[in-house]
Amino acid sequence: MAVEVCSYRLTSRGRPVGSQTLSRSQRGRVAYLEARVQLQGSLGQGSLVQSSRAHAQRHVSQQFREETSLRGEQRQFDVRFDAQQGLVVAARGRSDRATMPYLRPYRDPLSMLEELRGAAARAWNDDAPLRIPLLGKDVVVQRASDVNAEGPWGSRPARAFHLHPGGSVVVVDLAPPHHILRLVQRLPDGVVEATLVRADVEERMRTLDAPAEEAAAPSRRRGRRRGRRRRSRRGKG
């Protein structure tokens, strides 16, 4: 699968505080999304990895996973959205598990960003803000004025979206494939700004399905090798 990889520089109060990559690939109607964050400086040393599997057009989440390592603390969080069974299953670590009714077509933080990329490609009614259901809360998206975004890419016509609650701002390129040019987030420790510095296409990405696929591949290769050895012995006899 071709993988879109966007690399970002993270700054806070004008100082570098780390880096971030957003990756996307698609298999059929399923989009595989991943965010990797490396923090340094005033925000401390740490990392954050988020993975999402969602419907490629409707952006409804099927699974979301988050792994955090910050200030010596490691946390894992996994959510599965099973619309057919009518259940949402959330797990923290191996023992803390909870279920709740599947009431709405939930998004996750990464599929929500994908939905905003799609929103930059269509006409927008300023009087009708977009309401995106996340687990535990709704995010209300209001369009700001279209702008000429300045950055390492030069000057690009872009559309800005304000997210409430939280006050985050997402700036999306108006030209296909509608990359996120800038992402401003308000955190307890201050405001962090992610600025796109590079967009690439790669061959593979770790996805939520990858561990099982990678585990199966060596066994298939071993099976083929054993088969070839058996045939060669019979030929020699």
mmCIF file of C-alpha atoms in Angstrom:
data_model
loop_
_atom_site.group_PDB
_atom_site.id
_atom_site.type_symbol
_atom_site.label_atom_id
_atom_site.label_comp_id
_atom_site.label_asym_id
_atom_site.label_seq_id
_atom_site.Cartn_x
_atom_site.Cartn_y
_atom_site.Cartn_z
ATOM 1 C CA MET A 1 0.000 0.000 0.000
ATOM 2 C CA ALA A 2 1.233 3.505 -0.785
ATOM 3 C CA VAL A 3 1.605 5.513 2.416
ATOM 4 C CA GLU A 4 1.317 9.279 2.679
ATOM 5 C CA VAL A 5 3.703 10.584 5.354
ATOM 6 C CA CYS A 6 3.593 14.212 6.503
ATOM 7 C CA SER A 7 6.360 15.459 8.802
ATOM 8 C CA TYR A 8 5.856 18.391 11.172
ATOM 9 C CA ARG A 9 8.021 20.618 13.346
ATOM 10 C CA LEU A 10 6.644 21.243 16.845
ATOM 11 C CA THR A 11 7.195 24.602 18.535
ATOM 12 C CA SER A 12 5.971 26.261 21.708
ATOM 13 C CA ARG A 13 6.480 29.985 22.279
ATOM 14 C CA GLY A 14 8.719 29.996 19.228
ATOM 15 C CA ARG A 15 11.046 27.280 20.538
ATOM 16 C CA PRO A 16 11.382 23.747 19.137
ATOM 17 C CA VAL A 17 9.786 21.092 21.346
ATOM 18 C CA GLY A 18 9.820 18.025 19.086
ATOM 19 C CA SER A 19 8.539 16.507 15.879
ATOM 20 C CA GLN A 20 5.442 14.754 14.604
ATOM 21 C CA THR A 21 4.499 12.564 11.639
ATOM 22 C CA LEU A 22 1.013 11.848 10.319
ATOM 23 C CA SER A 23 0.729 8.784 8.081
ATOM 24 C CA ARG A 24 -2.156 7.511 6.011
ATOM 25 C CA SER A 25 -2.755 4.468 3.824
ATOM 26 C CA GLN A 26 -5.913 2.890 2.456
ATOM 27 C CA ARG A 27 -7.007 -0.662 1.778
ATOM 28 C CA GLY A 28 -10.394 -0.851 0.130
ATOM 29 C CA ARG A 29 -12.829 1.229 2.168
ATOM 30 C CA VAL A 30 -10.608 1.272 5.262
ATOM 31 C CA ALA A 31 -8.152 4.067 6.079
ATOM 32 C CA TYR A 32 -5.177 3.313 8.322
ATOM 33 C CA LEU A 33 -3.949 6.394 10.164
ATOM 34 C CA GLU A 34 -1.004 6.907 12.458
ATOM 35 C CA ALA A 35 0.467 9.807 14.428
ATOM 36 C CA ARG A 36 3.923 9.661 16.006
ATOM 37 C CA VAL A 37 5.085 12.456 18.294
ATOM 38 C CA GLN A 38 8.544 12.909 19.820
ATOM 39 C CA LEU A 39 8.719 15.549 22.548
ATOM 40 C CA GLN A 40 11.713 17.414 23.946
ATOM 41 C CA GLY A 41 12.571 20.708 25.598
ATOM 42 C CA SER A 42 10.006 22.513 27.749
ATOM 43 C CA LEU A 43 7.379 19.782 27.307
ATOM 44 C CA GLY A 44 9.719 17.115 28.644
ATOM 45 C CA GLN A 45 11.117 13.999 26.997
ATOM 46 C CA GLY A 46 8.576 11.524 25.731
ATOM 47 C CA SER A 47 6.675 9.982 22.871
ATOM 48 C CA LEU A 48 3.091 9.456 21.761
ATOM 49 C CA VAL A 49 1.892 6.948 19.165
ATOM 50 C CA GLN A 50 -1.725 6.924 17.980
ATOM 51 C CA SER A 51 -3.160 4.432 15.488
ATOM 52 C CA SER A 52 -6.592 4.459 13.895
ATOM 53 C CA ARG A 53 -8.614 2.245 11.591
ATOM 54 C CA ALA A 54 -11.624 4.051 10.121
ATOM 55 C CA HIS A 55 -13.980 4.163 7.149
ATOM 56 C CA ALA A 56 -12.131 5.978 4.378
ATOM 57 C CA GLN A 57 -15.102 8.113 3.244
ATOM 58 C CA ARG A 58 -17.368 8.405 6.296
ATOM 59 C CA HIS A 59 -14.466 8.612 8.800
ATOM 60 C CA VAL A 60 -16.328 6.440 11.323
ATOM 61 C CA SER A 61 -13.802 4.830 13.647
ATOM 62 C CA GLN A 62 -13.419 1.070 13.936
ATOM 63 C CA GLN A 63 -10.464 1.009 16.306
ATOM 64 C CA PHE A 64 -8.208 3.538 18.014
ATOM 65 C CA ARG A 65 -5.049 2.886 20.007
ATOM 66 C CA GLU A 66 -2.809 5.256 21.952
ATOM 67 C CA GLU A 67 0.538 4.564 23.598
ATOM 68 C CA THR A 68 2.146 7.299 25.713
ATOM 69 C CA SER A 69 5.580 7.445 27.293
ATOM 70 C CA LEU A 70 6.160 10.725 29.145
ATOM 71 C CA ARG A 71 8.124 11.679 32.260
ATOM 72 C CA GLY A 72 8.843 8.034 33.034
ATOM 73 C CA GLU A 73 5.182 7.016 32.855
ATOM 74 C CA GLN A 74 3.865 4.608 30.227
ATOM 75 C CA ARG A 75 0.185 4.275 29.364
ATOM 76 C CA GLN A 76 -1.791 2.294 26.810
ATOM 77 C CA PHE A 77 -5.351 2.845 25.674
ATOM 78 C CA ASP A 78 -7.294 0.835 23.105
ATOM 79 C CA VAL A 79 -10.880 1.316 21.897
ATOM 80 C CA ARG A 80 -12.832 -0.919 19.519
ATOM 81 C CA PHE A 81 -16.040 0.362 17.969
ATOM 82 C CA ASP A 82 -18.312 -2.564 17.033
ATOM 83 C CA ALA A 83 -21.411 -1.161 15.356
ATOM 84 C CA GLN A 84 -22.780 -4.620 14.511
ATOM 85 C CA GLN A 85 -22.685 -5.758 18.149
ATOM 86 C CA GLY A 86 -23.719 -2.319 19.372
ATOM 87 C CA LEU A 87 -20.759 -2.086 21.748
ATOM 88 C CA VAL A 88 -17.716 0.063 22.392
ATOM 89 C CA VAL A 89 -14.945 -1.834 24.192
ATOM 90 C CA ALA A 90 -12.255 0.262 25.884
ATOM 91 C CA ALA A 91 -9.145 -1.103 27.600
ATOM 92 C CA ARG A 92 -6.348 0.497 29.610
ATOM 93 C CA GLY A 93 -3.499 -1.968 29.864
ATOM 94 C CA ARG A 94 -4.361 -5.664 30.197
ATOM 95 C CA SER A 95 -6.766 -5.741 33.124
ATOM 96 C CA ASP A 96 -8.792 -2.508 33.039
ATOM 97 C CA ARG A 97 -11.590 -3.098 30.515
ATOM 98 C CA ALA A 98 -15.007 -1.504 30.099
ATOM 99 C CA THR A 99 -17.896 -1.751 27.634
ATOM 100 C CA MET A 100 -20.527 0.804 26.727
ATOM 101 C CA PRO A 101 -23.332 1.056 24.166
ATOM 102 C CA TYR A 102 -22.466 2.068 20.625
ATOM 103 C CA LEU A 103 -24.884 4.981 20.287
ATOM 104 C CA ARG A 104 -23.461 7.129 17.497
ATOM 105 C CA PRO A 105 -21.044 6.885 14.537
ATOM 106 C CA TYR A 106 -18.014 7.863 16.605
ATOM 107 C CA ARG A 107 -14.812 9.316 15.221
ATOM 108 C CA ASP A 108 -11.422 9.242 16.917
ATOM 109 C CA PRO A 109 -8.850 12.072 17.021
ATOM 110 C CA LEU A 110 -7.114 10.920 13.827
ATOM 111 C CA SER A 111 -10.217 10.182 11.767
ATOM 112 C CA MET A 112 -11.527 13.598 12.845
ATOM 113 C CA LEU A 113 -8.480 15.229 11.234
ATOM 114 C CA GLU A 114 -9.183 13.210 8.081
ATOM 115 C CA GLU A 115 -12.737 14.525 8.096
ATOM 116 C CA LEU A 116 -11.431 18.095 8.232
ATOM 117 C CA ARG A 117 -9.229 17.410 5.216
ATOM 118 C CA GLY A 118 -12.368 16.369 3.374
ATOM 119 C CA ALA A 119 -14.190 19.472 4.593
ATOM 120 C CA ALA A 120 -11.586 21.642 2.889
ATOM 121 C CA ALA A 121 -12.523 20.071 -0.435
ATOM 122 C CA ARG A 122 -16.199 21.037 -0.423
ATOM 123 C CA ALA A 123 -18.412 24.081 -0.080
ATOM 124 C CA TRP A 124 -19.074 25.149 3.509
ATOM 125 C CA ASN A 125 -22.125 26.796 5.034
ATOM 126 C CA ASP A 126 -20.839 29.229 7.668
ATOM 127 C CA ASP A 127 -24.165 29.097 9.515
ATOM 128 C CA ALA A 128 -23.967 25.330 10.031
ATOM 129 C CA PRO A 129 -20.924 24.293 12.090
ATOM 130 C CA LEU A 130 -19.811 20.708 11.777
ATOM 131 C CA ARG A 131 -20.473 18.551 14.852
ATOM 132 C CA ILE A 132 -18.183 15.525 15.163
ATOM 133 C CA PRO A 133 -19.027 12.825 17.755
ATOM 134 C CA LEU A 134 -16.001 11.638 19.712
ATOM 135 C CA LEU A 135 -16.264 9.184 22.560
ATOM 136 C CA GLY A 136 -17.214 11.208 25.637
ATOM 137 C CA LYS A 137 -17.821 14.516 23.872
ATOM 138 C CA ASP A 138 -18.781 16.242 20.649
ATOM 139 C CA VAL A 139 -16.329 18.520 18.876
ATOM 140 C CA VAL A 140 -17.907 21.524 17.182
ATOM 141 C CA VAL A 141 -15.972 22.714 14.141
ATOM 142 C CA GLN A 142 -16.385 26.261 12.888
ATOM 143 C CA ARG A 143 -14.841 27.509 9.686
ATOM 144 C CA ALA A 144 -12.681 30.604 9.881
ATOM 145 C CA SER A 145 -11.806 32.803 6.922
ATOM 146 C CA ASP A 146 -9.759 31.283 4.127
ATOM 147 C CA VAL A 147 -6.165 32.454 4.418
ATOM 148 C CA ASN A 148 -2.817 32.410 2.651
ATOM 149 C CA ALA A 149 -0.803 30.165 4.950
ATOM 150 C CA GLU A 150 2.918 30.920 5.126
ATOM 151 C CA GLY A 151 5.472 28.256 5.939
ATOM 152 C CA PRO A 152 8.332 26.122 4.581
ATOM 153 C CA TRP A 153 6.063 25.332 1.619
ATOM 154 C CA GLY A 154 5.822 29.031 0.722
ATOM 155 C CA SER A 155 2.400 30.681 0.547
ATOM 156 C CA ARG A 156 -0.610 28.385 0.115
ATOM 157 C CA PRO A 157 -4.362 29.149 -0.047
ATOM 158 C CA ALA A 158 -5.783 27.343 2.954
ATOM 159 C CA ARG A 159 -8.887 26.952 5.096
ATOM 160 C CA ALA A 160 -8.763 27.308 8.869
ATOM 161 C CA PHE A 161 -11.053 25.449 11.270
ATOM 162 C CA HIS A 162 -11.628 26.253 14.954
ATOM 163 C CA LEU A 163 -12.408 23.312 17.259
ATOM 164 C CA HIS A 164 -14.460 23.619 20.437
ATOM 165 C CA PRO A 165 -14.017 22.760 23.226
ATOM 166 C CA GLY A 166 -10.257 23.135 23.482
ATOM 167 C CA GLY A 167 -9.650 25.982 21.065
ATOM 168 C CA SER A 168 -7.477 24.030 18.633
ATOM 169 C CA VAL A 169 -6.967 25.378 15.109
ATOM 170 C CA VAL A 170 -6.453 23.197 12.019
ATOM 171 C CA VAL A 171 -5.227 24.824 8.783
ATOM 172 C CA VAL A 172 -5.799 22.694 5.664
ATOM 173 C CA ASP A 173 -4.403 23.218 2.162
ATOM 174 C CA LEU A 174 -7.197 24.001 -0.313
ATOM 175 C CA ALA A 175 -5.324 22.171 -3.081
ATOM 176 C CA PRO A 176 -5.518 18.339 -3.297
ATOM 177 C CA PRO A 177 -4.591 16.176 -1.460
ATOM 178 C CA HIS A 178 -5.490 18.759 1.213
ATOM 179 C CA HIS A 179 -2.574 18.302 3.586
ATOM 180 C CA ILE A 180 -2.839 19.713 7.080
ATOM 181 C CA LEU A 181 -0.417 22.644 6.922
ATOM 182 C CA ARG A 182 -0.613 23.750 10.534
ATOM 183 C CA LEU A 183 -2.159 22.415 13.735
ATOM 184 C CA VAL A 184 -2.351 24.541 16.893
ATOM 185 C CA GLN A 185 -3.280 22.792 20.152
ATOM 186 C CA ARG A 186 -3.764 24.223 23.619
ATOM 187 C CA LEU A 187 -2.203 21.981 26.264
ATOM 188 C CA PRO A 188 -1.949 22.415 30.053
ATOM 189 C CA ASP A 189 1.708 23.399 29.607
ATOM 190 C CA GLY A 190 1.025 25.919 26.838
ATOM 191 C CA VAL A 191 0.258 26.205 23.151
ATOM 192 C CA VAL A 192 1.959 23.765 20.761
ATOM 193 C CA GLU A 193 2.082 24.467 17.024
ATOM 194 C CA ALA A 194 2.769 21.768 14.429
ATOM 195 C CA THR A 195 3.985 23.097 11.053
ATOM 196 C CA LEU A 196 4.285 20.901 7.976
ATOM 197 C CA VAL A 197 7.855 20.683 6.707
ATOM 198 C CA ARG A 198 7.691 17.729 4.328
ATOM 199 C CA ALA A 199 5.230 15.393 2.590
ATOM 200 C CA ASP A 200 6.378 12.042 1.173
ATOM 201 C CA VAL A 201 4.978 8.784 -0.172
ATOM 202 C CA GLU A 202 6.427 5.570 1.262
ATOM 203 C CA GLU A 203 5.798 1.863 0.675
ATOM 204 C CA ARG A 204 4.609 0.593 4.053
ATOM 205 C CA MET A 205 3.317 1.634 7.432
ATOM 206 C CA ARG A 206 2.748 -0.135 10.724
ATOM 207 C CA THR A 207 -1.000 -0.441 11.089
ATOM 208 C CA LEU A 208 -3.369 -1.920 13.629
ATOM 209 C CA ASP A 209 -3.367 -5.130 11.563
ATOM 210 C CA ALA A 210 0.389 -5.259 10.985
ATOM 211 C CA PRO A 211 1.490 -7.440 13.959
ATOM 212 C CA ALA A 212 -0.687 -10.361 12.853
ATOM 213 C CA GLU A 213 0.322 -9.972 9.222
ATOM 214 C CA GLU A 214 4.025 -9.742 10.061
ATOM 215 C CA ALA A 215 3.802 -12.795 12.314
ATOM 216 C CA ALA A 216 2.121 -14.828 9.585
ATOM 217 C CA ALA A 217 4.556 -13.849 6.845
ATOM 218 C CA PRO A 218 7.653 -15.632 8.275
ATOM 219 C CA SER A 219 5.657 -18.854 8.799
ATOM 220 C CA ARG A 220 4.451 -18.735 5.194
ATOM 221 C CA ARG A 221 8.022 -18.233 4.022
ATOM 222 C CA ARG A 222 9.242 -21.119 6.214
ATOM 223 C CA GLY A 223 6.505 -23.328 4.805
ATOM 224 C CA ARG A 224 7.553 -22.570 1.259
ATOM 225 C CA ARG A 225 11.198 -23.298 2.079
ATOM 226 C CA ARG A 226 10.337 -26.614 3.755
ATOM 227 C CA GLY A 227 8.246 -27.576 0.714
ATOM 228 C CA ARG A 228 11.120 -26.839 -1.631
ATOM 229 C CA ARG A 229 13.512 -28.901 0.518
ATOM 230 C CA ARG A 230 11.145 -31.890 0.556
ATOM 231 C CA ARG A 231 10.720 -31.754 -3.206
ATOM 232 C CA SER A 232 14.478 -31.532 -3.745
ATOM 233 C CA ARG A 233 15.104 -34.613 -1.551
ATOM 234 C CA ARG A 234 12.518 -36.635 -3.449
ATOM 235 C CA GLY A 235 14.118 -35.583 -6.713
ATOM 236 C CA LYS A 236 17.491 -36.809 -5.543
ATOM 237 C CA GLY A 237 16.164 -40.214 -4.575
#
